[in-house]
Short mmCIF file of C-alpha atoms in Angstrom, two decimals:
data_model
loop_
_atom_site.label_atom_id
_atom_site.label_comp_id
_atom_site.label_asym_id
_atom_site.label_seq_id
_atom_site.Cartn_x
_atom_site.Cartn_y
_atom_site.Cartn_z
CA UNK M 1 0.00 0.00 0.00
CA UNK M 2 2.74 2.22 -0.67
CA UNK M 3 2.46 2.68 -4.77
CA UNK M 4 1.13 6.04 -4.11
CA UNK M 5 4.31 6.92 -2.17
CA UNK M 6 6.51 5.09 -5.28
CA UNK M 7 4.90 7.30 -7.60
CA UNK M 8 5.55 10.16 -6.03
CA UNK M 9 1.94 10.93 -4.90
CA UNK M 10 0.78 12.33 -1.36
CA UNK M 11 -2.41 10.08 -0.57
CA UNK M 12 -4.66 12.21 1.60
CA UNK M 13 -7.57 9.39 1.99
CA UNK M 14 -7.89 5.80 1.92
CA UNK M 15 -10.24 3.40 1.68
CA UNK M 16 -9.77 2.49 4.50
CA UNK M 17 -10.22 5.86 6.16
CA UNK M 18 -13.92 5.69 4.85
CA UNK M 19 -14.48 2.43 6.47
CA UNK M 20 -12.95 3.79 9.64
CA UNK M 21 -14.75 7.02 9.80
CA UNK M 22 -18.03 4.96 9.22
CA UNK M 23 -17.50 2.15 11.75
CA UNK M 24 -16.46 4.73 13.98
CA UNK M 25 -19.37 7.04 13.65
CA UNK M 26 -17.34 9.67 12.82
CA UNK M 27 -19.74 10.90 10.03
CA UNK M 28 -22.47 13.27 9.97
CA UNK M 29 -24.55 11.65 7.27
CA UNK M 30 -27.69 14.50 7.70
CA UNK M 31 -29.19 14.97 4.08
CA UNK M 32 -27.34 12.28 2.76
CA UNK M 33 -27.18 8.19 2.87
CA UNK M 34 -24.23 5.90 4.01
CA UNK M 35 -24.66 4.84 0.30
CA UNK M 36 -24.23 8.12 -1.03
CA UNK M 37 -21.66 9.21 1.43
CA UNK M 38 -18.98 6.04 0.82
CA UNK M 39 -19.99 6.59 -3.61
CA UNK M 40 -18.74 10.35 -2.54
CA UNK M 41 -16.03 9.74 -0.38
CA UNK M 42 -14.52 6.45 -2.71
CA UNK M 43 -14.80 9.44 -5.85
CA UNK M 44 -13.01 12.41 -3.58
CA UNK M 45 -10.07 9.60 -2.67
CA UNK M 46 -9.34 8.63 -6.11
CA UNK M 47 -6.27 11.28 -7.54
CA UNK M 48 -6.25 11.36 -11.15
CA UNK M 49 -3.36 11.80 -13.40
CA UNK M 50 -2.34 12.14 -16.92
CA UNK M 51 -2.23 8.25 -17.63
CA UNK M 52 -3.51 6.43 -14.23
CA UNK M 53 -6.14 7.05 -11.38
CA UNK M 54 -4.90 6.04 -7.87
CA UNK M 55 -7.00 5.31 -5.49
CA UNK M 56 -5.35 3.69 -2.05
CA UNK M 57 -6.96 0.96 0.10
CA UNK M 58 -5.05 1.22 3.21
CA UNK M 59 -4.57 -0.21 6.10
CA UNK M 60 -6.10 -3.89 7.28
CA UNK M 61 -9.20 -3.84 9.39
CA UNK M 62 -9.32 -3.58 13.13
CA UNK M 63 -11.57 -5.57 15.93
CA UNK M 64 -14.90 -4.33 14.95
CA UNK M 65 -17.54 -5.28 12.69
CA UNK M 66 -16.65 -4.38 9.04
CA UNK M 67 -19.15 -6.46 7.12
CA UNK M 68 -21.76 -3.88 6.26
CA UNK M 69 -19.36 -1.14 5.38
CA UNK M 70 -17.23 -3.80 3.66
CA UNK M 71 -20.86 -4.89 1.13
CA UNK M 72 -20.81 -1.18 0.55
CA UNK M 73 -17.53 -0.90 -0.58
CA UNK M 74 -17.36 -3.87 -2.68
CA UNK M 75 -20.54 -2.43 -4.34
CA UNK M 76 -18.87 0.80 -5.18
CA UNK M 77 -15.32 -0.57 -5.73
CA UNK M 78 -16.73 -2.99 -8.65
CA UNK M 79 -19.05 0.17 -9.77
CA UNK M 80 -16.21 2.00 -10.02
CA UNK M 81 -13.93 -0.67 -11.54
CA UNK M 82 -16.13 -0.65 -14.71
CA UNK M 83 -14.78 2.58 -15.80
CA UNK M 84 -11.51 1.95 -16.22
CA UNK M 85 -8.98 -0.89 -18.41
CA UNK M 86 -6.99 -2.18 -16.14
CA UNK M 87 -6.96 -1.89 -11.76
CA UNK M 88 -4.13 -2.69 -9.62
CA UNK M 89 -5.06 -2.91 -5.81
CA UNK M 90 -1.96 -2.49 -3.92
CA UNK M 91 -2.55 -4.09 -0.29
CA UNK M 92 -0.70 -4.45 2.45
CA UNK M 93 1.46 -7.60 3.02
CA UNK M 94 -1.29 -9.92 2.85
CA UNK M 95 -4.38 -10.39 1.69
CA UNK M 96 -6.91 -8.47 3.72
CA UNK M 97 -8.67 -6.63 1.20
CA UNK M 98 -9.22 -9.59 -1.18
CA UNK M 99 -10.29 -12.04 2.41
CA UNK M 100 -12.84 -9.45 3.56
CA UNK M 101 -14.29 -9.08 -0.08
CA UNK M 102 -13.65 -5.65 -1.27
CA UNK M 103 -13.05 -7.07 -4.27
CA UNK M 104 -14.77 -10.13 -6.25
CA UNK M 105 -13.50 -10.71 -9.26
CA UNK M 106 -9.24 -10.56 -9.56
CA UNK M 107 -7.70 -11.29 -13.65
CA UNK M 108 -3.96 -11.26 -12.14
CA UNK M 109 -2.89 -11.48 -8.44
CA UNK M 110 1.05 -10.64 -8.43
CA UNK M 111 2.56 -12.03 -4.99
CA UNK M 112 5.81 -10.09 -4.88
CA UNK M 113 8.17 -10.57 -2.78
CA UNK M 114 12.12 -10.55 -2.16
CA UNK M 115 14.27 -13.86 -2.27
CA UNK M 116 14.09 -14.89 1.35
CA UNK M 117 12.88 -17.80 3.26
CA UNK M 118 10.42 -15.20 5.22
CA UNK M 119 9.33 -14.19 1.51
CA UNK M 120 8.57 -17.58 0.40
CA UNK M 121 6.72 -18.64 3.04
CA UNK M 122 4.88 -15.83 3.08
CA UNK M 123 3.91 -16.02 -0.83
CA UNK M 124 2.82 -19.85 -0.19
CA UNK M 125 0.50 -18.77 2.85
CA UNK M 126 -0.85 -16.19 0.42
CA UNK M 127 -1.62 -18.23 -2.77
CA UNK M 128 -2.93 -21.18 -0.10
CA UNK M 129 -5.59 -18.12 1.05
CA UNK M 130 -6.21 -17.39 -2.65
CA UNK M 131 -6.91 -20.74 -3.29
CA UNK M 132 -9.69 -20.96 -0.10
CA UNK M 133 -11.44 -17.41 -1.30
CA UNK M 134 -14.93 -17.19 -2.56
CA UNK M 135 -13.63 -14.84 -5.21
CA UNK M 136 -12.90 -15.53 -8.68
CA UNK M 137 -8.95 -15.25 -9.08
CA UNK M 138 -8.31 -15.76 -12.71
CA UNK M 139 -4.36 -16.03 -12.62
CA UNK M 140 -1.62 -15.79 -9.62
CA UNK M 141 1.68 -15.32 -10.33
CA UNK M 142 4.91 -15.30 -8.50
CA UNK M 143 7.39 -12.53 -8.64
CA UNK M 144 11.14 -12.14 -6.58
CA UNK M 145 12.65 -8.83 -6.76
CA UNK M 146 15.92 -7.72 -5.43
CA UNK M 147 17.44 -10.80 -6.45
CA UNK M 148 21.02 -10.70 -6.16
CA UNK M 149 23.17 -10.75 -9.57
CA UNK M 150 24.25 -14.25 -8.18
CA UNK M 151 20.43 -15.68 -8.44
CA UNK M 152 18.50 -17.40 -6.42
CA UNK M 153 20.19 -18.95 -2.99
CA UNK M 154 20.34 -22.46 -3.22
CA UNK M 155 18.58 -23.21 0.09
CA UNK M 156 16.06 -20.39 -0.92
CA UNK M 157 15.64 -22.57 -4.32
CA UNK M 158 14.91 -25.58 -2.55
CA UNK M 159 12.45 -23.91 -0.20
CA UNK M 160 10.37 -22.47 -2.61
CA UNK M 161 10.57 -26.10 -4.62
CA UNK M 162 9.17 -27.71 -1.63
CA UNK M 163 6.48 -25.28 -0.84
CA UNK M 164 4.97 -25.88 -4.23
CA UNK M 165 5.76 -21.82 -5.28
CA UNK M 166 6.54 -21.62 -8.80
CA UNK M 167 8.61 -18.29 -9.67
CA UNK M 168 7.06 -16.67 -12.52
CA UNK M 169 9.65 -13.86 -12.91
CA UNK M 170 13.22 -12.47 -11.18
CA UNK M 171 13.71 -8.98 -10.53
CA UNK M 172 17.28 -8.30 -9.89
CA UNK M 173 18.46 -5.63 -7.23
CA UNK M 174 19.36 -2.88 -8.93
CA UNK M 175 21.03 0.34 -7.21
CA UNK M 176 19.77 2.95 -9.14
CA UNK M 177 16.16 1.82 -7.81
CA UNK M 178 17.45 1.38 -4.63
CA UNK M 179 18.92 5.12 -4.64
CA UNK M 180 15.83 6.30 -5.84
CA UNK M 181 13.79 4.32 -3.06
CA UNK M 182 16.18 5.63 -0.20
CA UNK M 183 15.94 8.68 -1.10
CA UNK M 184 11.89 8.81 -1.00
CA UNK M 185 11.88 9.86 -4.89
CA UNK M 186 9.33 8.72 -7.53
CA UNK M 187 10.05 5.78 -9.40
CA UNK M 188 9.24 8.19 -12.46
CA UNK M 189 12.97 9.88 -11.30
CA UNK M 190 14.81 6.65 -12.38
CA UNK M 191 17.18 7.58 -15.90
CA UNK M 192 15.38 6.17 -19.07
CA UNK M 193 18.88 4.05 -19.82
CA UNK M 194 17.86 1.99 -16.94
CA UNK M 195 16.73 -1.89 -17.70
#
């Protein structure tokens, strides 16, 4: 949930701001319906460029009761979903937003993650959830990044062979990126030369 910050975008509101605000009765709703109020609020969140809309889910859920909030925003989300080509939902590490149904119907679920043991454990965990959702996932695929210019560890290798997690592409570290990254700047600041 940080593409916003990687494209060099200050996110003021969050879906999951809404829900909070909601849950929390934080929300004056005279002359207006919860309906019409998350349909406003999900429009004011989204910040539209040039060439993308972004619009930021947010944090996981706490203790409460999401469900009704959660129908609302999966009604809105896919409204709003029909408008455009393509829709990436960056979550958290995890799969919160997909498990409490924000979203229904996924083409292609990218688990990335970097070469570790942590990471591939973590990418099995998340494809085994994927695989117990009552949501249509149409394709998952499997991504390292930040591999070093060696490859894959060995022991990583034979970790992710006996988890079952086929890697469907390698990233490798690259220090211009990293720069950029450390430095808090855009990925849209890295030199066109770069591969």
């Amino acid at each position: 949930a940080s593409l916003g910050a990687l494209l060099g975008l200050h996110v003021k509101n969050t879906i999951a701001d809404i829900r909070e605000d909601i849950v929390g009765k934080k929300v004056d709703f005279s002359g207006m319906s919860k309906d019409r109020y998350i349909e406003y609020s999900i429009e004011e969140s989204i910040i539209e460029k040039d060439k993308y809309d972004l619009l930021t889910m947010g944090r996981p859920e706490g203790p409460k009761c999401y469900c009704y909030v959660n129908n609302l925003l999966r009604k809105y989300l896919d409204k709003v979903g029909t408008t455009y080509p393509f829709i990436v939902t960056d979550n958290e590490a995890g799969m919160e937003h997909l498990s409490r149904r924000t979203t229904n119907n996924v083409d292609l679920l990218l688990i990335v993650s970097e070469p570790t043991i942590v990471g591939a454990l973590t990418m099995q965990r998340i494809l085994k959830l994927a695989d117990s959702l009552p949501i249509t996932i149409r394709q998952k695929l499997c991504i390292l990044n930040r591999v070093p210019k060696d490859g894959i560890h060995e022991n990583l290798q034979q970790k992710l062979d006996s988890l079952g997690v086929g890697i469907s592409a390698i990233f490798p570290f690259d220090q211009e990126i990293y720069d950029t990254a450390a430095c808090g700047a855009s990925i849209f600041e890295i030199s066109r030369e770069n591969e």
